[in-house]
GROMACS .gro file of C-alpha atoms in nm:
model
  389
    1MET     CA    1   0.015   0.004   0.008
    2SER     CA    2   0.115   0.372  -0.086
    3THR     CA    3   0.238   0.597   0.187
    4GLY     CA    4   0.285   0.878  -0.006
    5ALA     CA    5   0.348   1.088  -0.274
    6ASP     CA    6   0.658   0.937  -0.315
    7TRP     CA    7   0.608   0.596  -0.265
    8ILE     CA    8   0.786   0.456  -0.600
    9SER     CA    9   1.050   0.655  -0.851
   10GLN     CA   10   0.938   0.730  -1.212
   11HIS     CA   11   1.245   0.501  -1.275
   12ASP     CA   12   1.123   0.174  -1.057
   13LEU     CA   13   0.740   0.208  -1.168
   14LEU     CA   14   0.865   0.210  -1.551
   15ARG     CA   15   1.121  -0.065  -1.436
   16ILE     CA   16   0.848  -0.300  -1.313
   17ASP     CA   17   0.638  -0.231  -1.615
   18TYR     CA   18   0.893  -0.308  -1.870
   19ALA     CA   19   0.949  -0.602  -1.651
   20MET     CA   20   0.574  -0.731  -1.677
   21LEU     CA   21   0.555  -0.693  -2.072
   22ALA     CA   22   0.857  -0.868  -2.134
   23MET     CA   23   0.802  -1.188  -1.954
   24THR     CA   24   0.430  -1.172  -2.053
   25SER     CA   25   0.491  -1.145  -2.417
   26THR     CA   26   0.762  -1.437  -2.360
   27VAL     CA   27   0.511  -1.646  -2.249
   28PHE     CA   28   0.244  -1.588  -2.509
   29VAL     CA   29   0.493  -1.628  -2.801
   30ALA     CA   30   0.578  -1.950  -2.613
   31ARG     CA   31   0.250  -2.029  -2.623
   32ILE     CA   32   0.207  -1.962  -2.997
   33GLY     CA   33   0.541  -2.145  -3.113
   34VAL     CA   34   0.383  -2.449  -2.892
   35GLN     CA   35   0.067  -2.421  -3.097
   36ALA     CA   36   0.243  -2.440  -3.417
   37TRP     CA   37   0.471  -2.681  -3.337
   38ARG     CA   38   0.216  -2.936  -3.244
   39ARG     CA   39   0.045  -2.812  -3.517
   40LYS     CA   40  -0.255  -2.784  -3.378
   41PRO     CA   41  -0.561  -2.580  -3.563
   42ILE     CA   42  -0.678  -2.212  -3.418
   43GLU     CA   43  -0.978  -2.263  -3.236
   44ALA     CA   44  -1.217  -2.053  -2.983
   45GLN     CA   45  -1.054  -2.036  -2.738
   46ASP     CA   46  -0.697  -1.875  -2.909
   47ILE     CA   47  -0.905  -1.604  -3.048
   48LEU     CA   48  -1.014  -1.541  -2.718
   49LEU     CA   49  -0.698  -1.532  -2.561
   50TYR     CA   50  -0.542  -1.316  -2.869
   51ILE     CA   51  -0.781  -1.020  -2.783
   52ALA     CA   52  -0.710  -1.003  -2.397
   53PHE     CA   53  -0.331  -1.055  -2.481
   54ALA     CA   54  -0.426  -0.763  -2.751
   55ALA     CA   55  -0.580  -0.565  -2.497
   56TYR     CA   56  -0.306  -0.589  -2.248
   57LEU     CA   57  -0.063  -0.485  -2.467
   58ALA     CA   58  -0.209  -0.196  -2.579
   59PHE     CA   59  -0.281  -0.038  -2.249
   60THR     CA   60   0.061  -0.082  -2.123
   61ILE     CA   61   0.229   0.062  -2.397
   62LEU     CA   62  -0.020   0.315  -2.287
   63TYR     CA   63   0.048   0.355  -1.954
   64ILE     CA   64   0.442   0.357  -2.015
   65VAL     CA   65   0.368   0.691  -2.232
   66ILE     CA   66   0.216   0.874  -2.003
   67THR     CA   67   0.336   0.774  -1.701
   68PRO     CA   68   0.642   1.087  -1.707
   69ILE     CA   69   0.337   1.291  -1.723
   70PHE     CA   70   0.179   1.151  -1.376
   71PHE     CA   71   0.511   1.223  -1.224
   72LYS     CA   72   0.533   1.585  -1.350
   73ILE     CA   73   0.200   1.655  -1.233
   74GLN     CA   74   0.318   1.538  -0.932
   75GLU     CA   75   0.622   1.727  -0.906
   76LEU     CA   76   0.347   2.043  -1.012
   77GLN     CA   77   0.127   1.971  -0.739
   78LEU     CA   78   0.436   1.990  -0.451
   79GLY     CA   79   0.591   2.303  -0.625
   80ARG     CA   80   0.928   2.159  -0.757
   81ILE     CA   81   0.871   2.256  -1.068
   82LEU     CA   82   0.637   2.535  -1.317
   83PRO     CA   83   0.442   2.454  -1.577
   84TRP     CA   84   0.581   2.328  -1.867
   85PRO     CA   85   0.481   2.443  -2.211
   86THR     CA   86   0.259   2.137  -2.362
   87MET     CA   87   0.091   2.023  -2.011
   88MET     CA   88  -0.257   2.094  -2.104
   89GLU     CA   89  -0.163   1.830  -2.415
   90ASP     CA   90  -0.027   1.614  -2.164
   91VAL     CA   91  -0.303   1.595  -1.873
   92ILE     CA   92  -0.571   1.573  -2.160
   93LEU     CA   93  -0.364   1.286  -2.342
   94ALA     CA   94  -0.384   1.116  -2.007
   95SER     CA   95  -0.716   1.152  -1.921
   96ARG     CA   96  -0.800   0.953  -2.202
   97VAL     CA   97  -0.545   0.693  -2.174
   98MET     CA   98  -0.708   0.666  -1.851
   99TRP     CA   99  -1.067   0.698  -1.997
  100GLN     CA  100  -0.971   0.431  -2.244
  101SER     CA  101  -0.746   0.179  -2.062
  102GLY     CA  102  -1.053   0.071  -1.852
  103ILE     CA  103  -1.249  -0.067  -2.124
  104GLU     CA  104  -0.894  -0.241  -2.214
  105TYR     CA  105  -0.832  -0.366  -1.868
  106TRP     CA  106  -1.146  -0.553  -1.864
  107THR     CA  107  -1.131  -0.675  -2.246
  108CYS     CA  108  -0.807  -0.880  -2.059
  109LEU     CA  109  -0.975  -1.019  -1.754
  110TRP     CA  110  -1.240  -1.118  -1.897
  111PHE     CA  111  -1.187  -1.242  -2.220
  112VAL     CA  112  -0.918  -1.440  -2.095
  113LYS     CA  113  -1.186  -1.624  -1.868
  114PHE     CA  114  -1.375  -1.647  -2.187
  115SER     CA  115  -1.094  -1.861  -2.319
  116LEU     CA  116  -1.093  -2.106  -2.042
  117LEU     CA  117  -1.486  -2.138  -2.065
  118ALA     CA  118  -1.414  -2.254  -2.451
  119LEU     CA  119  -1.152  -2.482  -2.343
  120TYR     CA  120  -1.350  -2.615  -2.049
  121LYS     CA  121  -1.678  -2.657  -2.351
  122LYS     CA  122  -1.456  -2.924  -2.488
  123LEU     CA  123  -1.457  -3.163  -2.187
  124LEU     CA  124  -1.851  -3.107  -2.115
  125SER     CA  125  -1.943  -3.396  -2.457
  126GLY     CA  126  -2.049  -3.689  -2.253
  127MET     CA  127  -2.104  -3.580  -1.914
  128PRO     CA  128  -2.402  -3.527  -1.711
  129LYS     CA  129  -2.670  -3.210  -1.834
  130LYS     CA  130  -2.615  -3.033  -1.535
  131TYR     CA  131  -2.282  -2.945  -1.653
  132LEU     CA  132  -2.371  -2.773  -1.956
  133TYR     CA  133  -2.612  -2.599  -1.734
  134ILE     CA  134  -2.379  -2.470  -1.540
  135TRP     CA  135  -2.123  -2.358  -1.778
  136TRP     CA  136  -2.412  -2.151  -1.973
  137GLY     CA  137  -2.474  -1.976  -1.661
  138THR     CA  138  -2.097  -1.908  -1.591
  139LEU     CA  139  -2.075  -1.794  -1.954
  140ILE     CA  140  -2.427  -1.535  -1.938
  141PHE     CA  141  -2.246  -1.388  -1.616
  142CYS     CA  142  -1.951  -1.334  -1.743
  143VAL     CA  143  -2.094  -1.144  -2.039
  144VAL     CA  144  -2.362  -0.933  -1.837
  145THR     CA  145  -2.055  -0.846  -1.566
  146TRP     CA  146  -1.808  -0.740  -1.781
  147SER     CA  147  -2.081  -0.513  -2.021
  148THR     CA  148  -2.162  -0.342  -1.644
  149CYS     CA  149  -1.815  -0.294  -1.625
  150ILE     CA  150  -1.747  -0.089  -1.883
  151ILE     CA  151  -2.090   0.091  -1.901
  152THR     CA  152  -2.027   0.185  -1.560
  153GLY     CA  153  -1.699   0.260  -1.522
  154PRO     CA  154  -1.559   0.492  -1.790
  155GLY     CA  155  -1.902   0.618  -1.875
  156LEU     CA  156  -2.014   0.713  -1.548
  157ALA     CA  157  -1.665   0.856  -1.424
  158CYS     CA  158  -1.782   1.203  -1.482
  159ASN     CA  159  -2.053   1.432  -1.468
  160ASP     CA  160  -1.891   1.612  -1.835
  161THR     CA  161  -1.772   1.358  -2.014
  162LYS     CA  162  -1.663   1.642  -2.291
  163ALA     CA  163  -1.492   1.848  -2.059
  164PHE     CA  164  -1.296   1.545  -1.957
  165PHE     CA  165  -1.214   1.480  -2.279
  166ASP     CA  166  -1.120   1.809  -2.475
  167LYS     CA  167  -1.009   2.043  -2.190
  168GLY     CA  168  -0.882   1.753  -1.931
  169ALA     CA  169  -1.091   1.837  -1.675
  170VAL     CA  170  -1.015   1.712  -1.326
  171CYS     CA  171  -1.363   1.510  -1.199
  172SER     CA  172  -1.249   1.526  -0.833
  173SER     CA  173  -1.605   1.606  -0.702
  174PRO     CA  174  -1.720   1.452  -0.445
  175GLU     CA  175  -2.000   1.316  -0.600
  176GLU     CA  176  -1.791   1.191  -0.900
  177THR     CA  177  -1.527   1.037  -0.621
  178ARG     CA  178  -1.824   0.808  -0.493
  179ARG     CA  179  -1.939   0.720  -0.786
  180GLN     CA  180  -1.587   0.567  -0.911
  181THR     CA  181  -1.495   0.420  -0.539
  182ALA     CA  182  -1.856   0.235  -0.590
  183ASN     CA  183  -1.742   0.104  -0.981
  184LEU     CA  184  -1.424   0.006  -0.838
  185TYR     CA  185  -1.559  -0.189  -0.546
  186TYR     CA  186  -1.845  -0.317  -0.789
  187ALA     CA  187  -1.566  -0.418  -1.084
  188TYR     CA  188  -1.357  -0.595  -0.757
  189ALA     CA  189  -1.677  -0.822  -0.675
  190VAL     CA  190  -1.769  -0.913  -0.984
  191ASP     CA  191  -1.383  -1.009  -1.114
  192THR     CA  192  -1.376  -1.231  -0.784
  193VAL     CA  193  -1.687  -1.422  -0.809
  194THR     CA  194  -1.629  -1.511  -1.191
  195ASN     CA  195  -1.249  -1.598  -1.116
  196MET     CA  196  -1.406  -1.871  -0.837
  197MET     CA  197  -1.676  -1.950  -1.104
  198VAL     CA  198  -1.448  -1.998  -1.398
  199MET     CA  199  -1.184  -2.186  -1.150
  200PHE     CA  200  -1.449  -2.408  -0.962
  201LEU     CA  201  -1.615  -2.554  -1.267
  202PRO     CA  202  -1.315  -2.778  -1.410
  203ILE     CA  203  -1.198  -2.859  -1.075
  204ARG     CA  204  -1.546  -3.036  -1.008
  205LEU     CA  205  -1.525  -3.190  -1.333
  206ILE     CA  206  -1.122  -3.359  -1.309
  207TRP     CA  207  -1.258  -3.419  -0.937
  208ASN     CA  208  -1.453  -3.749  -1.097
  209LEU     CA  209  -1.200  -3.860  -1.413
  210GLN     CA  210  -1.013  -4.186  -1.369
  211MET     CA  211  -0.656  -4.053  -1.368
  212GLU     CA  212  -0.332  -4.054  -1.144
  213LYS     CA  213  -0.390  -3.838  -0.842
  214PRO     CA  214  -0.093  -3.643  -0.869
  215LYS     CA  215  -0.168  -3.537  -1.214
  216LYS     CA  216  -0.544  -3.467  -1.053
  217ILE     CA  217  -0.354  -3.232  -0.810
  218GLY     CA  218  -0.139  -3.084  -1.065
  219CYS     CA  219  -0.422  -2.996  -1.302
  220GLY     CA  220  -0.620  -2.878  -1.015
  221LEU     CA  221  -0.341  -2.652  -0.893
  222LEU     CA  222  -0.335  -2.513  -1.235
  223PHE     CA  223  -0.698  -2.417  -1.299
  224ALA     CA  224  -0.626  -2.273  -0.924
  225SER     CA  225  -0.366  -2.025  -1.020
  226GLY     CA  226  -0.686  -1.776  -1.061
  227LEU     CA  227  -0.654  -1.722  -0.653
  228VAL     CA  228  -0.364  -1.558  -0.784
  229CYS     CA  229  -0.551  -1.303  -0.992
  230ILE     CA  230  -0.791  -1.257  -0.700
  231LEU     CA  231  -0.468  -1.138  -0.490
  232PHE     CA  232  -0.369  -0.904  -0.727
  233SER     CA  233  -0.673  -0.733  -0.718
  234THR     CA  234  -0.735  -0.718  -0.374
  235ILE     CA  235  -0.427  -0.568  -0.336
  236ARG     CA  236  -0.512  -0.301  -0.641
  237ILE     CA  237  -0.804  -0.189  -0.475
  238VAL     CA  238  -0.700  -0.178  -0.130
  239GLN     CA  239  -0.580   0.210  -0.128
  240VAL     CA  240  -0.957   0.333  -0.237
  241GLY     CA  241  -1.084   0.260   0.157
  242GLN     CA  242  -0.718   0.334   0.323
  243ASP     CA  243  -0.843   0.617   0.545
  244GLY     CA  244  -1.246   0.429   0.531
  245LYS     CA  245  -1.397   0.778   0.297
  246PRO     CA  246  -1.419   0.774  -0.074
  247ARG     CA  247  -1.111   0.882  -0.248
  248SER     CA  248  -0.971   0.857  -0.597
  249PRO     CA  249  -0.656   0.606  -0.609
  250ASP     CA  250  -0.354   0.698  -0.711
  251PRO     CA  251  -0.303   0.648  -1.081
  252LYS     CA  252   0.061   0.545  -1.070
  253TRP     CA  253  -0.087   0.279  -0.808
  254LEU     CA  254  -0.346   0.159  -1.029
  255THR     CA  255  -0.089   0.123  -1.329
  256MET     CA  256   0.150  -0.072  -1.198
  257TRP     CA  257  -0.128  -0.333  -0.999
  258THR     CA  258  -0.314  -0.324  -1.312
  259ILE     CA  259  -0.035  -0.403  -1.524
  260ILE     CA  260   0.038  -0.669  -1.300
  261GLU     CA  261  -0.245  -0.835  -1.278
  262CYS     CA  262  -0.347  -0.875  -1.624
  263SER     CA  263   0.009  -0.983  -1.723
  264THR     CA  264  -0.107  -1.277  -1.458
  265ALA     CA  265  -0.405  -1.363  -1.612
  266VAL     CA  266  -0.280  -1.356  -1.948
  267ILE     CA  267  -0.004  -1.612  -1.852
  268ILE     CA  268  -0.264  -1.832  -1.635
  269GLY     CA  269  -0.449  -1.881  -1.971
  270CYS     CA  270  -0.121  -1.937  -2.170
  271CYS     CA  271  -0.058  -2.224  -1.923
  272PRO     CA  272  -0.301  -2.547  -2.050
  273VAL     CA  273  -0.132  -2.524  -2.377
  274LEU     CA  274   0.248  -2.461  -2.247
  275ALA     CA  275   0.153  -2.794  -1.984
  276SER     CA  276   0.158  -2.990  -2.302
  277VAL     CA  277   0.492  -2.991  -2.331
  278VAL     CA  278   0.554  -3.052  -1.942
  279PRO     CA  279   0.729  -3.427  -2.001
  280LYS     CA  280   0.490  -3.707  -1.808
  281ARG     CA  281   0.621  -3.952  -1.587
  282ARG     CA  282   0.741  -4.272  -1.711
  283THR     CA  283   0.684  -4.600  -1.500
  284ARG     CA  284   0.857  -4.946  -1.573
  285PRO     CA  285   0.683  -5.233  -1.724
  286SER     CA  286   0.694  -5.427  -1.451
  287ASP     CA  287   0.525  -5.157  -1.233
  288THR     CA  288   0.242  -5.119  -1.444
  289VAL     CA  289  -0.093  -5.222  -1.327
  290SER     CA  290  -0.447  -5.215  -1.557
  291TYR     CA  291  -0.747  -5.278  -1.424
  292ASP     CA  292  -1.060  -5.432  -1.551
  293THR     CA  293  -1.408  -5.275  -1.583
  294GLN     CA  294  -1.547  -5.424  -1.238
  295GLY     CA  295  -1.119  -5.266  -1.047
  296TYR     CA  296  -1.010  -5.627  -1.054
  297ILE     CA  297  -0.649  -5.635  -1.143
  298ARG     CA  298  -0.611  -5.759  -1.526
  299GLN     CA  299  -0.359  -6.041  -1.555
  300SER     CA  300  -0.186  -6.065  -1.894
  301PRO     CA  301  -0.114  -6.399  -2.038
  302ASN     CA  302   0.238  -6.423  -1.905
  303ARG     CA  303   0.238  -6.213  -1.590
  304SER     CA  304  -0.145  -6.498  -1.485
  305GLY     CA  305   0.096  -6.607  -1.174
  306GLU     CA  306   0.311  -6.296  -1.047
  307GLY     CA  307   0.265  -5.917  -0.939
  308ALA     CA  308  -0.132  -5.987  -0.872
  309PRO     CA  309  -0.214  -5.898  -0.465
  310ARG     CA  310  -0.358  -6.190  -0.294
  311SER     CA  311  -0.696  -5.979  -0.254
  312HIS     CA  312  -0.760  -6.076  -0.633
  313GLY     CA  313  -0.685  -6.419  -0.593
  314LEU     CA  314  -1.001  -6.489  -0.764
  315ARG     CA  315  -0.847  -6.370  -1.138
  316ASN     CA  316  -0.597  -6.603  -1.046
  317ILE     CA  317  -0.820  -6.872  -1.021
  318LEU     CA  318  -1.066  -6.842  -1.305
  319SER     CA  319  -0.737  -6.832  -1.513
  320SER     CA  320  -0.556  -7.147  -1.344
  321LYS     CA  321  -0.572  -7.498  -1.543
  322ASN     CA  322  -0.697  -7.686  -1.322
  323ARG     CA  323  -1.023  -7.404  -1.347
  324GLU     CA  324  -1.027  -7.466  -1.717
  325LYS     CA  325  -1.077  -7.846  -1.674
  326SER     CA  326  -1.385  -7.817  -1.458
  327SER     CA  327  -1.595  -7.549  -1.663
  328GLU     CA  328  -1.515  -7.810  -1.904
  329LYS     CA  329  -1.688  -8.120  -1.739
  330ASN     CA  330  -1.929  -7.865  -1.542
  331SER     CA  331  -2.165  -7.680  -1.792
  332GLY     CA  332  -2.322  -7.565  -1.478
  333ASN     CA  333  -2.020  -7.335  -1.360
  334ILE     CA  334  -2.030  -6.898  -1.509
  335SER     CA  335  -1.799  -6.867  -1.840
  336ILE     CA  336  -1.597  -6.554  -1.867
  337SER     CA  337  -1.583  -6.484  -2.234
  338ARG     CA  338  -1.270  -6.206  -2.324
  339THR     CA  339  -1.065  -6.098  -2.567
  340GLY     CA  340  -0.738  -6.147  -2.706
  341HIS     CA  341  -0.621  -5.836  -2.509
  342GLU     CA  342  -0.844  -5.916  -2.240
  343SER     CA  343  -0.988  -5.646  -2.252
  344GLU     CA  344  -1.353  -5.659  -2.241
  345GLU     CA  345  -1.633  -5.880  -2.006
  346GLU     CA  346  -1.968  -6.059  -2.071
  347LEU     CA  347  -2.184  -6.133  -1.830
  348PRO     CA  348  -2.316  -6.510  -1.881
  349PRO     CA  349  -2.659  -6.561  -2.002
  350ARG     CA  350  -2.954  -6.548  -1.747
  351ARG     CA  351  -3.002  -6.849  -1.615
  352THR     CA  352  -3.343  -7.016  -1.436
  353GLU     CA  353  -3.242  -7.341  -1.365
  354GLY     CA  354  -2.961  -7.547  -1.274
  355ALA     CA  355  -2.631  -7.521  -1.104
  356GLY     CA  356  -2.440  -7.238  -1.131
  357ILE     CA  357  -2.502  -6.838  -1.024
  358LEU     CA  358  -2.853  -6.682  -1.096
  359ILE     CA  359  -2.813  -6.326  -1.255
  360THR     CA  360  -3.070  -6.160  -1.178
  361ASP     CA  361  -3.258  -5.838  -1.390
  362GLU     CA  362  -3.130  -5.594  -1.081
  363ILE     CA  363  -2.722  -5.745  -1.106
  364ARG     CA  364  -2.746  -5.674  -1.500
  365GLU     CA  365  -2.910  -5.315  -1.507
  366GLN     CA  366  -2.590  -5.257  -1.202
  367TYR     CA  367  -2.396  -5.409  -1.425
  368ARG     CA  368  -2.490  -5.183  -1.760
  369LEU     CA  369  -2.494  -4.861  -1.584
  370ARG     CA  370  -2.155  -4.929  -1.411
  371MET     CA  371  -2.033  -5.021  -1.796
  372LYS     CA  372  -2.190  -4.645  -1.923
  373GLU     CA  373  -2.036  -4.430  -1.611
  374ASP     CA  374  -1.677  -4.566  -1.740
  375GLN     CA  375  -1.722  -4.538  -2.080
  376ARG     CA  376  -1.836  -4.156  -1.993
  377MET     CA  377  -1.570  -4.109  -1.741
  378GLU     CA  378  -1.292  -4.235  -2.016
  379GLU     CA  379  -1.434  -4.028  -2.251
  380ALA     CA  380  -1.371  -3.750  -2.027
  381ARG     CA  381  -1.041  -3.812  -1.949
  382LEU     CA  382  -0.912  -3.862  -2.296
  383LYS     CA  383  -1.060  -3.518  -2.376
  384LEU     CA  384  -0.841  -3.377  -2.112
  385GLU     CA  385  -0.568  -3.466  -2.198
  386GLN     CA  386  -0.621  -3.415  -2.576
  387SER     CA  387  -0.690  -3.070  -2.454
  388GLN     CA  388  -0.343  -3.049  -2.332
  389VAL     CA  389  -0.171  -3.189  -2.616
   0.00000   0.00000   0.00000
């Protein structure tokens, strides 16, 4: 939190701006390179992220241009310098940039959210309808809040917008300051809410996927990285309520934390594509365990007697020669049909008389529902992996 007019020097502020611009641009270019290297087509989430980066690039460069003007005005107010010949032109330029940057700021943040939502949409195929309804509700809420931030922000900041643009009038009356403060708090609230909505939707999806626990935790942390944006957004607005009264925050403070927050958002938007180049953990063939649809360890022809826990001895019994001989003599026993790769299982035909196990309609229905659920979760897992490749 700033403590005075001299809380940061012009050199330090510009150095931070240049560093964030360079880092964000490097990550964004790396994302484009990975996408081109993997020959992935440009999709909706890519276009939305390009728009977000264009907005970020525009207002960051403009902020760098007007930063010296802020420090000149500060020196003038402190009586350290006299008015300079181009002072009015500089003030008008700074006013126009600050007004326009509000639109670009919200566009950058919200289009990163739209990009992530477009990515999540690919994961919803085969999932229950409720997830699709939640996705549409999140999208509509994000569109509405983005529109209201743009309308209520720059549009209602000043009583006389024409004087603000043409003469560089300062919108600092008590009424204008209250509106500006209310708009900042409103924008902060909806930004936080939409960040939470965009984060929790994929976390709920991957929680039900059949994947390794470390990989599931990694995906969850990736999607939960929006908490960093919430932290920076909180720091950005905290100065507004520093003394408990409505006040116009220091423009230097706003520009610095605006650039930091949007840089973080763009980098987070690039992470799903960049995560595809992270080397996957390799396991030795001897340690690899494959499971069938009922959760038992699947035995390969050359490993039927080793590596399987004792709790799954039933599988060894069924695959032993003694079991095969007894099954040939007794036609009433259970028969298990397998393919060459032992990838499928079939229930025996229904028995109504004789020896053997009776398979009721209820058991058949439970088996069918379990197979259907396994297939849906496997499709969702494959879509998640394909979206990261």
